[in-house]
Protein backbone atom coordinates (compact mmCIF):
# COMPACT_ATOMS: atom_id res chain seq x y z
CA UNK A 1 0.00 0.00 0.00
CA UNK A 2 1.06 3.57 -0.58
CA UNK A 3 0.17 6.48 1.66
CA UNK A 4 0.85 10.13 0.87
CA UNK A 5 0.43 13.03 3.31
CA UNK A 6 -1.69 10.91 5.63
CA UNK A 7 -1.86 11.57 9.37
CA UNK A 8 -2.25 8.68 11.79
CA UNK A 9 -3.29 9.82 15.28
CA UNK A 10 -3.60 7.81 18.48
CA UNK A 11 -3.65 4.41 16.76
CA UNK A 12 -2.48 1.23 18.46
CA UNK A 13 -0.80 -0.51 15.53
CA UNK A 14 0.41 -3.26 17.87
CA UNK A 15 -3.20 -4.48 17.79
CA UNK A 16 -4.14 -3.55 14.20
CA UNK A 17 -0.81 -4.13 12.46
CA UNK A 18 0.66 -1.81 9.85
CA UNK A 19 1.60 -4.01 6.93
CA UNK A 20 4.28 -3.41 4.32
CA UNK A 21 3.97 -0.20 2.38
CA UNK A 22 5.35 3.18 1.47
CA UNK A 23 4.58 6.16 3.67
CA UNK A 24 5.55 9.48 2.09
CA UNK A 25 5.13 12.79 3.92
CA UNK A 26 3.07 11.01 6.58
CA UNK A 27 2.72 11.89 10.25
CA UNK A 28 2.34 9.38 13.06
CA UNK A 29 1.13 11.18 16.19
CA UNK A 30 0.82 9.41 19.57
CA UNK A 31 0.77 5.96 17.95
CA UNK A 32 1.84 2.66 19.44
CA UNK A 33 4.10 0.68 17.09
CA UNK A 34 5.87 -1.27 19.84
CA UNK A 35 6.97 -4.83 19.04
CA UNK A 36 5.55 -4.38 15.53
CA UNK A 37 7.03 -5.97 12.43
CA UNK A 38 7.94 -3.00 10.21
CA UNK A 39 9.68 -5.19 7.63
CA UNK A 40 9.62 -3.73 4.14
CA UNK A 41 8.00 -0.47 5.27
CA UNK A 42 9.43 2.61 3.61
CA UNK A 43 9.13 5.97 5.37
CA UNK A 44 10.02 9.03 3.29
CA UNK A 45 9.90 12.61 4.58
CA UNK A 46 7.73 11.45 7.48
CA UNK A 47 7.40 12.28 11.18
CA UNK A 48 6.81 10.23 14.30
CA UNK A 49 5.67 12.41 17.20
CA UNK A 50 5.18 11.08 20.75
CA UNK A 51 5.10 7.48 19.47
CA UNK A 52 6.26 4.21 21.01
CA UNK A 53 8.34 2.07 18.64
CA UNK A 54 10.07 0.01 21.34
CA UNK A 55 11.24 -3.44 20.26
CA UNK A 56 9.84 -3.03 16.74
CA UNK A 57 11.40 -5.25 14.09
CA UNK A 58 13.04 -2.91 11.56
CA UNK A 59 14.28 -5.64 9.23
CA UNK A 60 14.60 -4.23 5.70
CA UNK A 61 12.58 -1.14 6.62
CA UNK A 62 13.68 2.14 5.11
CA UNK A 63 13.87 5.60 6.69
CA UNK A 64 14.65 8.56 4.44
CA UNK A 65 14.39 12.14 5.72
CA UNK A 66 12.39 10.92 8.71
CA UNK A 67 12.09 12.73 12.06
CA UNK A 68 11.38 11.19 15.44
CA UNK A 69 10.19 13.67 18.07
CA UNK A 70 9.76 12.71 21.74
CA UNK A 71 9.48 9.02 20.83
CA UNK A 72 10.16 5.98 22.97
CA UNK A 73 12.39 3.69 20.90
CA UNK A 74 13.91 1.08 23.21
CA UNK A 75 15.80 -1.96 21.95
CA UNK A 76 15.75 -1.19 18.21
CA UNK A 77 18.25 -2.61 15.72
CA UNK A 78 18.60 0.15 13.15
CA UNK A 79 21.46 -1.86 11.64
CA UNK A 80 18.77 -4.24 10.27
CA UNK A 81 17.28 -1.41 8.18
CA UNK A 82 17.80 -0.85 4.49
CA UNK A 83 20.85 1.43 4.51
CA UNK A 84 20.05 3.10 1.16
CA UNK A 85 19.63 6.86 1.75
CA UNK A 86 19.19 6.31 5.51
CA UNK A 87 18.54 9.76 6.97
CA UNK A 88 16.87 10.40 10.33
CA UNK A 89 16.67 13.04 13.02
CA UNK A 90 16.01 12.25 16.66
CA UNK A 91 14.69 15.03 18.93
CA UNK A 92 14.15 14.35 22.65
CA UNK A 93 13.85 10.59 22.05
CA UNK A 94 14.58 7.71 24.38
CA UNK A 95 16.77 5.27 22.41
CA UNK A 96 18.19 3.11 25.19
CA UNK A 97 19.56 -0.34 24.23
CA UNK A 98 19.43 0.49 20.51
CA UNK A 99 22.01 -0.55 17.93
CA UNK A 100 23.56 1.46 15.12
CA UNK A 101 26.37 -1.09 14.64
CA UNK A 102 28.42 -0.41 11.47
CA UNK A 103 25.90 2.14 10.20
CA UNK A 104 26.61 5.25 8.17
CA UNK A 105 24.94 7.95 10.27
CA UNK A 106 26.36 10.98 8.47
CA UNK A 107 22.85 12.09 7.48
CA UNK A 108 21.52 11.83 11.03
CA UNK A 109 21.32 13.94 14.17
CA UNK A 110 20.60 13.36 17.84
CA UNK A 111 19.28 16.30 19.88
CA UNK A 112 18.55 16.03 23.62
CA UNK A 113 18.18 12.24 23.43
CA UNK A 114 18.66 9.51 26.01
CA UNK A 115 21.14 7.04 24.47
CA UNK A 116 22.00 4.74 27.36
CA UNK A 117 23.68 1.48 26.35
CA UNK A 118 23.48 2.33 22.63
CA UNK A 119 25.89 0.55 20.29
CA UNK A 120 27.74 2.92 17.94
CA UNK A 121 30.55 0.40 17.32
CA UNK A 122 32.15 0.78 13.89
CA UNK A 123 29.52 3.40 12.98
CA UNK A 124 30.28 6.47 10.90
CA UNK A 125 29.19 9.58 12.83
CA UNK A 126 31.44 11.95 10.91
CA UNK A 127 30.06 15.52 11.28
CA UNK A 128 26.97 14.22 13.14
CA UNK A 129 25.35 16.36 15.86
CA UNK A 130 24.97 14.50 19.16
CA UNK A 131 23.85 17.55 21.11
CA UNK A 132 22.99 17.46 24.83
CA UNK A 133 22.49 13.68 24.92
CA UNK A 134 22.82 11.19 27.77
CA UNK A 135 25.37 8.57 26.65
CA UNK A 136 25.85 6.41 29.74
CA UNK A 137 27.35 3.04 28.73
CA UNK A 138 27.09 3.89 25.01
CA UNK A 139 29.68 1.91 23.05
CA UNK A 140 32.10 3.59 20.66
CA UNK A 141 34.55 1.05 19.25
CA UNK A 142 36.39 1.83 16.01
CA UNK A 143 33.80 4.53 15.35
CA UNK A 144 34.36 7.46 13.00
CA UNK A 145 33.66 10.59 15.03
CA UNK A 146 35.63 13.21 13.10
CA UNK A 147 34.06 16.66 13.37
CA UNK A 148 31.06 15.24 15.29
CA UNK A 149 29.50 17.64 17.79
CA UNK A 150 29.11 16.20 21.29
CA UNK A 151 28.70 19.55 23.04
CA UNK A 152 26.39 19.34 26.03
CA UNK A 153 26.35 15.54 25.96
CA UNK A 154 27.14 13.71 29.17
CA UNK A 155 28.44 10.44 30.60
CA UNK A 156 30.13 9.25 27.43
CA UNK A 157 33.27 7.15 27.45
CA UNK A 158 35.17 7.46 24.19
CA UNK A 159 38.70 6.12 23.75
CA UNK A 160 40.52 8.52 21.37
CA UNK A 161 43.06 5.77 20.61
CA UNK A 162 40.33 3.37 19.47
CA UNK A 163 38.10 5.86 17.61
CA UNK A 164 38.68 8.59 15.04
CA UNK A 165 37.98 11.83 16.92
CA UNK A 166 39.92 14.47 14.98
CA UNK A 167 38.04 17.77 14.99
CA UNK A 168 35.19 16.48 17.17
CA UNK A 169 33.64 19.05 19.54
CA UNK A 170 33.18 18.33 23.23
CA UNK A 171 32.05 20.47 26.19
CA UNK A 172 34.86 21.41 28.52
CA UNK A 173 33.11 19.95 31.59
CA UNK A 174 32.41 16.58 29.96
CA UNK A 175 35.75 16.06 28.21
CA UNK A 176 36.79 13.78 31.07
CA UNK A 177 34.86 11.05 29.19
CA UNK A 178 37.84 10.90 26.82
CA UNK A 179 40.12 9.82 29.66
CA UNK A 180 38.07 7.01 31.24
CA UNK A 181 40.36 4.20 30.15
CA UNK A 182 43.23 5.69 32.17
CA UNK A 183 41.36 5.30 35.49
CA UNK A 184 42.43 8.78 36.59
CA UNK A 185 41.11 10.64 39.62
CA UNK A 186 40.14 14.12 38.47
CA UNK A 187 38.96 16.62 41.07
XYZ file of N, CA and C in Angstrom:
561
model
N 0.829 -1.185 0.000
C 0.000 0.000 0.000
C 0.871 1.244 0.000
N 0.366 2.290 -0.568
C 1.064 3.571 -0.576
C 0.194 4.623 0.096
N 0.856 5.399 0.960
C 0.173 6.484 1.660
C 0.938 7.766 1.393
N 0.219 8.846 1.134
C 0.852 10.130 0.867
C 0.142 11.206 1.686
N 0.928 11.940 2.473
C 0.426 13.031 3.313
C -0.741 12.600 4.201
N -0.643 11.409 4.736
C -1.691 10.910 5.628
C -1.223 11.083 7.068
N -2.161 11.434 7.949
C -1.859 11.568 9.366
C -2.534 10.435 10.123
N -1.745 9.753 10.947
C -2.245 8.676 11.794
C -2.155 9.179 13.231
N -3.277 9.264 13.929
C -3.286 9.817 15.276
C -3.883 8.831 16.264
N -3.146 8.617 17.356
C -3.601 7.814 18.482
C -4.086 6.414 18.063
N -3.308 5.754 17.234
C -3.648 4.412 16.764
C -2.710 3.396 17.406
N -3.277 2.307 17.891
C -2.483 1.226 18.464
C -2.230 0.196 17.369
N -1.142 0.400 16.618
C -0.803 -0.505 15.530
C -0.363 -1.869 16.044
N 0.012 -1.964 17.332
C 0.413 -3.263 17.866
C -0.788 -4.218 17.881
N -1.984 -3.676 17.867
C -3.205 -4.481 17.786
C -3.676 -4.647 16.340
N -3.614 -3.553 15.564
C -4.136 -3.546 14.201
C -3.127 -4.009 13.157
N -1.849 -3.858 13.449
C -0.809 -4.130 12.459
C -0.687 -2.948 11.502
N 0.424 -2.903 10.795
C 0.657 -1.806 9.854
C 0.780 -2.324 8.437
N 1.426 -3.444 8.259
C 1.596 -4.010 6.925
C 2.682 -3.301 6.143
N 3.242 -3.995 5.167
C 4.281 -3.411 4.317
C 3.673 -2.301 3.484
N 4.470 -1.296 3.198
C 3.974 -0.203 2.380
C 4.930 0.961 2.352
N 4.561 1.963 1.578
C 5.350 3.184 1.467
C 4.547 4.327 2.070
N 5.207 5.056 2.966
C 4.584 6.163 3.671
C 5.385 7.421 3.345
N 4.848 8.263 2.497
C 5.552 9.476 2.085
C 4.852 10.702 2.637
N 5.635 11.558 3.307
C 5.131 12.791 3.924
C 3.985 12.500 4.888
N 4.090 11.403 5.616
C 3.067 11.009 6.578
C 3.481 11.417 7.990
N 2.483 11.566 8.857
C 2.718 11.892 10.254
C 2.065 10.840 11.129
N 2.847 10.311 12.064
C 2.341 9.382 13.063
C 2.386 10.131 14.391
N 1.214 10.372 14.981
C 1.125 11.182 16.193
C 0.504 10.351 17.313
N 1.260 10.153 18.389
C 0.817 9.409 19.570
C 0.359 7.993 19.217
N 1.103 7.327 18.368
C 0.771 5.964 17.948
C 1.644 4.951 18.667
N 1.093 3.757 18.844
C 1.838 2.660 19.440
C 2.241 1.698 18.326
N 3.551 1.618 18.075
C 4.097 0.684 17.093
C 5.058 -0.290 17.771
N 4.932 -0.439 19.087
C 5.867 -1.265 19.836
C 5.721 -2.735 19.448
N 6.862 -3.400 19.377
C 6.972 -4.827 19.037
C 6.353 -5.166 17.686
N 6.184 -4.189 16.838
C 5.547 -4.381 15.534
C 6.577 -4.780 14.482
N 6.188 -5.612 13.555
C 7.030 -5.970 12.427
C 6.888 -4.873 11.373
N 7.956 -4.087 11.192
C 7.943 -3.003 10.207
C 8.730 -3.391 8.966
N 8.903 -4.688 8.766
C 9.676 -5.185 7.627
C 9.081 -4.665 6.328
N 9.965 -4.204 5.478
C 9.617 -3.733 4.144
C 8.689 -2.523 4.150
N 8.686 -1.758 5.249
C 8.002 -0.471 5.270
C 9.005 0.595 4.852
N 8.557 1.528 4.070
C 9.426 2.613 3.610
C 8.814 3.941 4.047
N 9.584 4.679 4.856
C 9.133 5.969 5.374
C 9.980 7.066 4.736
N 9.330 7.954 4.002
C 10.023 9.028 3.291
C 9.444 10.360 3.741
N 10.320 11.279 4.184
C 9.895 12.609 4.583
C 8.714 12.544 5.550
N 8.820 11.659 6.537
C 7.725 11.450 7.483
C 8.153 11.828 8.895
N 7.151 11.924 9.790
C 7.404 12.280 11.181
C 6.697 11.305 12.110
N 7.394 10.974 13.200
C 6.810 10.225 14.296
C 6.879 11.142 15.511
N 5.723 11.482 16.080
C 5.665 12.412 17.203
C 5.003 11.718 18.388
N 5.706 11.680 19.521
C 5.177 11.076 20.748
C 4.697 9.641 20.527
N 5.448 8.878 19.767
C 5.096 7.482 19.467
C 5.969 6.516 20.258
N 5.484 5.286 20.393
C 6.257 4.209 21.013
C 6.583 3.178 19.935
N 7.875 3.048 19.620
C 8.336 2.066 18.643
C 9.221 1.003 19.302
N 9.184 0.908 20.607
C 10.070 0.011 21.337
C 9.959 -1.427 20.840
N 11.120 -2.039 20.672
C 11.244 -3.439 20.261
C 10.596 -3.764 18.922
N 10.371 -2.765 18.087
C 9.839 -3.026 16.744
C 10.915 -3.727 15.912
N 10.484 -4.569 14.997
C 11.397 -5.253 14.089
C 11.567 -4.374 12.850
N 12.770 -3.846 12.645
C 13.039 -2.912 11.556
C 13.662 -3.587 10.338
N 13.639 -4.902 10.299
C 14.284 -5.644 9.230
C 13.832 -5.167 7.847
N 14.799 -4.704 7.067
C 14.601 -4.230 5.697
C 13.687 -3.016 5.581
N 13.349 -2.381 6.708
C 12.580 -1.142 6.620
C 13.505 -0.020 6.156
N 12.901 1.049 5.671
C 13.679 2.145 5.105
C 13.212 3.466 5.699
N 14.177 4.283 6.127
C 13.871 5.599 6.689
C 14.682 6.643 5.935
N 13.992 7.511 5.210
C 14.649 8.565 4.442
C 14.017 9.904 4.816
N 14.862 10.825 5.302
C 14.385 12.144 5.715
C 13.232 12.015 6.713
N 13.428 11.181 7.722
C 12.390 10.918 8.714
C 12.800 11.501 10.060
N 11.835 12.119 10.752
C 12.094 12.730 12.057
C 11.317 11.992 13.138
N 12.000 11.777 14.255
C 11.380 11.193 15.439
C 11.436 12.242 16.534
N 10.279 12.602 17.073
C 10.191 13.669 18.067
C 9.517 13.125 19.320
N 10.234 13.180 20.436
C 9.756 12.710 21.742
C 9.230 11.269 21.682
N 9.915 10.410 20.970
C 9.483 9.017 20.825
C 10.228 8.095 21.784
N 9.558 7.043 22.181
C 10.158 5.980 22.974
C 10.554 4.888 21.991
N 11.866 4.581 21.934
C 12.393 3.686 20.903
C 13.417 2.737 21.514
N 13.001 1.954 22.478
C 13.906 1.078 23.206
C 14.185 -0.213 22.435
N 15.435 -0.652 22.465
C 15.804 -1.964 21.950
C 15.681 -2.143 20.445
N 15.856 -1.086 19.668
C 15.746 -1.193 18.213
C 17.092 -1.547 17.585
N 17.044 -2.281 16.483
C 18.247 -2.614 15.722
C 18.175 -1.876 14.383
N 18.603 -0.623 14.393
C 18.596 0.148 13.148
C 19.541 -0.461 12.121
N 20.529 -1.232 12.581
C 21.459 -1.857 11.643
C 20.770 -2.932 10.786
N 19.543 -3.305 11.100
C 18.773 -4.236 10.270
C 18.009 -3.523 9.151
N 18.003 -2.195 9.185
C 17.276 -1.409 8.176
C 17.965 -1.466 6.817
N 17.225 -1.086 5.815
C 17.799 -0.851 4.495
C 18.669 0.402 4.629
N 19.927 0.305 4.311
C 20.851 1.426 4.512
C 20.794 2.465 3.388
N 20.101 2.170 2.294
C 20.051 3.098 1.165
C 19.385 4.408 1.587
N 20.099 5.507 1.456
C 19.627 6.865 1.748
C 19.089 7.009 3.171
N 19.626 6.228 4.113
C 19.190 6.307 5.510
C 19.460 7.704 6.045
N 18.408 8.399 6.472
C 18.542 9.759 6.973
C 17.445 10.028 7.989
N 17.845 10.171 9.262
C 16.871 10.396 10.326
C 17.353 11.480 11.283
N 16.397 12.089 11.961
C 16.670 13.045 13.025
C 15.933 12.568 14.260
N 16.624 12.613 15.398
C 16.010 12.247 16.664
C 16.009 13.474 17.562
N 14.833 13.868 18.042
C 14.694 15.025 18.933
C 13.992 14.577 20.215
N 14.696 14.681 21.335
C 14.147 14.353 22.649
C 13.596 12.926 22.708
N 14.290 11.991 22.083
C 13.850 10.594 22.047
C 14.594 9.756 23.077
N 13.958 8.677 23.496
C 14.576 7.706 24.375
C 14.946 6.498 23.521
N 16.255 6.306 23.312
C 16.767 5.272 22.410
C 17.618 4.230 23.134
N 17.378 4.034 24.404
C 18.194 3.106 25.191
C 18.206 1.710 24.578
N 19.359 1.049 24.675
C 19.562 -0.340 24.233
C 19.326 -0.520 22.730
N 19.603 0.514 21.970
C 19.426 0.492 20.515
C 20.778 0.285 19.844
N 20.764 -0.284 18.641
C 22.010 -0.553 17.931
C 22.069 0.183 16.593
N 23.215 0.839 16.396
C 23.563 1.461 15.120
C 24.870 0.849 14.613
N 25.125 -0.396 14.954
C 26.367 -1.092 14.636
C 26.683 -1.011 13.138
N 27.889 -0.518 12.833
C 28.421 -0.410 11.468
C 27.587 0.458 10.533
N 26.759 1.332 11.060
C 25.895 2.142 10.201
C 26.566 3.447 9.787
N 26.194 3.927 8.627
C 26.610 5.254 8.175
C 25.543 6.231 8.650
N 25.888 7.033 9.648
C 24.936 7.953 10.273
C 25.218 9.406 9.899
N 25.977 9.625 8.840
C 26.365 10.983 8.472
C 25.173 11.881 8.142
N 24.039 11.299 7.799
C 22.847 12.094 7.484
C 21.855 12.063 8.639
N 22.373 11.933 9.853
C 21.515 11.827 11.033
C 21.890 12.878 12.071
N 21.006 13.077 13.030
C 21.315 13.943 14.166
C 20.562 13.451 15.394
N 21.164 13.729 16.551
C 20.597 13.364 17.841
C 20.586 14.634 18.689
N 19.416 15.054 19.137
C 19.280 16.303 19.880
C 18.496 16.044 21.168
N 19.166 16.225 22.313
C 18.549 16.035 23.624
C 17.930 14.636 23.763
N 18.668 13.623 23.373
C 18.176 12.240 23.428
C 18.819 11.464 24.573
N 18.129 10.434 25.006
C 18.655 9.515 26.012
C 19.159 8.293 25.260
N 20.483 8.078 25.279
C 21.140 7.043 24.473
C 21.922 6.074 25.363
N 21.318 5.643 26.437
C 21.998 4.740 27.360
C 22.148 3.353 26.743
N 23.354 2.817 26.843
C 23.678 1.479 26.354
C 23.383 1.317 24.856
N 23.659 2.368 24.091
C 23.476 2.328 22.632
C 24.788 1.892 21.994
N 24.698 1.061 20.970
C 25.894 0.549 20.294
C 26.179 1.362 19.034
N 27.257 2.159 19.092
C 27.741 2.916 17.942
C 29.033 2.288 17.403
N 29.311 1.055 17.756
C 30.547 0.398 17.324
C 30.643 0.384 15.799
N 31.819 0.769 15.310
C 32.151 0.782 13.885
C 31.201 1.643 13.043
N 30.438 2.511 13.702
C 29.517 3.398 12.984
C 30.259 4.643 12.497
N 29.731 5.240 11.449
C 30.285 6.475 10.904
C 29.400 7.637 11.351
N 29.903 8.404 12.319
C 29.193 9.576 12.827
C 29.936 10.862 12.438
N 30.668 10.805 11.350
C 31.436 11.954 10.912
C 30.507 13.148 10.674
N 30.800 14.257 11.357
C 30.056 15.523 11.275
C 28.633 15.439 11.819
N 28.317 14.398 12.596
C 26.974 14.225 13.145
C 26.833 15.038 14.433
N 25.661 15.648 14.626
C 25.353 16.357 15.857
C 24.785 15.376 16.870
N 25.438 15.297 18.031
C 24.969 14.500 19.156
C 24.891 15.487 20.323
N 23.931 16.379 20.237
C 23.854 17.552 21.108
C 23.054 17.260 22.373
N 23.653 17.544 23.520
C 22.993 17.457 24.831
C 22.313 16.107 25.047
N 23.029 15.041 24.773
C 22.488 13.684 24.924
C 23.097 12.978 26.129
N 22.348 12.064 26.704
C 22.822 11.194 27.772
C 23.389 9.942 27.111
N 24.687 9.666 27.333
C 25.373 8.570 26.651
C 25.967 7.538 27.613
N 25.343 7.362 28.760
C 25.850 6.409 29.742
C 25.915 5.011 29.122
N 27.072 4.392 29.221
C 27.353 3.044 28.729
C 27.169 2.880 27.214
N 27.116 3.981 26.477
C 27.090 3.887 25.011
C 28.449 3.378 24.550
N 28.438 2.521 23.518
C 29.684 1.912 23.052
C 30.160 2.576 21.764
N 31.400 3.041 21.819
C 32.098 3.588 20.665
C 33.356 2.751 20.495
N 33.404 1.923 19.488
C 34.546 1.049 19.255
C 34.854 1.084 17.760
N 36.002 1.637 17.410
C 36.392 1.827 16.014
C 35.339 2.653 15.256
N 34.813 3.645 15.939
C 33.803 4.529 15.351
C 34.477 5.738 14.722
N 33.867 6.258 13.662
C 34.364 7.461 13.000
C 33.599 8.648 13.554
N 34.294 9.476 14.340
C 33.659 10.593 15.031
C 34.253 11.941 14.618
N 34.991 11.963 13.514
C 35.630 13.208 13.102
C 34.583 14.310 12.900
N 34.879 15.455 13.491
C 34.055 16.661 13.374
C 32.628 16.478 13.878
N 32.372 15.398 14.647
C 31.058 15.235 15.287
C 30.943 16.252 16.413
N 29.741 16.636 16.744
C 29.504 17.638 17.786
C 28.835 16.984 18.984
N 29.601 16.802 20.061
C 29.107 16.198 21.285
C 28.877 17.239 22.379
N 28.841 18.507 22.025
C 28.702 19.551 23.044
C 27.402 19.380 23.832
N 27.530 19.479 25.138
C 26.387 19.343 26.028
C 26.032 17.902 26.355
N 26.620 16.944 25.667
C 26.348 15.536 25.957
C 27.108 15.111 27.203
N 26.569 14.111 27.897
C 27.137 13.707 29.173
C 27.314 12.202 29.277
N 28.214 11.825 30.184
C 28.443 10.443 30.598
C 28.930 9.527 29.486
N 29.549 10.090 28.469
C 30.126 9.247 27.425
C 31.506 8.769 27.858
N 31.925 7.676 27.262
C 33.269 7.150 27.447
C 33.786 6.795 26.057
N 34.659 7.632 25.546
C 35.174 7.461 24.192
C 36.694 7.379 24.255
N 37.252 6.307 23.763
C 38.697 6.115 23.748
C 39.251 6.743 22.462
N 39.976 7.867 22.569
C 40.525 8.521 21.374
C 41.539 7.652 20.623
N 42.103 6.651 21.281
C 43.057 5.770 20.611
C 42.359 4.665 19.820
N 41.085 4.446 20.092
C 40.328 3.370 19.468
C 39.248 3.901 18.504
N 39.110 5.208 18.444
C 38.102 5.858 17.607
C 38.730 7.056 16.909
N 38.191 7.411 15.765
C 38.681 8.587 15.040
C 37.933 9.811 15.557
N 38.626 10.692 16.263
C 37.977 11.830 16.917
C 38.503 13.198 16.443
N 39.334 13.217 15.415
C 39.921 14.473 14.975
C 38.832 15.502 14.656
N 38.957 16.668 15.263
C 38.042 17.768 14.987
C 36.692 17.655 15.655
N 36.466 16.613 16.466
C 35.188 16.477 17.174
C 35.095 17.556 18.251
N 33.873 17.990 18.542
C 33.639 19.046 19.536
C 33.050 18.432 20.799
N 33.638 18.816 21.947
C 33.184 18.334 23.234
C 33.071 19.523 24.181
N 32.149 19.444 25.148
C 32.050 20.470 26.188
C 33.210 20.312 27.152
N 33.721 21.414 27.612
C 34.864 21.414 28.519
C 34.597 20.571 29.773
N 33.409 20.661 30.347
C 33.107 19.945 31.588
C 32.947 18.442 31.389
N 32.641 18.007 30.197
C 32.407 16.579 29.956
C 33.577 15.890 29.258
N 34.623 16.615 28.943
C 35.747 16.062 28.206
C 36.459 14.943 28.979
N 36.190 14.839 30.262
C 36.790 13.777 31.068
C 36.394 12.397 30.526
N 35.296 12.304 29.798
C 34.862 11.049 29.189
C 35.838 10.513 28.159
N 36.802 11.337 27.750
C 37.839 10.896 26.816
C 39.021 10.258 27.543
N 38.999 10.324 28.864
C 40.115 9.824 29.662
C 39.759 8.610 30.507
N 38.554 8.093 30.382
C 38.072 7.011 31.240
C 38.991 5.806 31.289
N 39.561 5.428 30.177
C 40.360 4.201 30.146
C 41.623 4.290 31.003
N 42.010 5.512 31.380
C 43.233 5.692 32.174
C 42.981 5.591 33.677
N 41.716 5.448 34.072
C 41.361 5.305 35.490
C 41.996 6.392 36.343
N 41.880 7.630 35.889
C 42.427 8.784 36.591
C 41.443 9.291 37.644
N 41.962 9.951 38.643
C 41.115 10.642 39.619
C 41.228 12.127 39.310
N 40.141 12.705 38.847
C 40.144 14.119 38.473
C 39.207 14.855 39.417
N 39.759 15.876 40.093
C 38.960 16.623 41.066
C 38.768 18.055 40.624
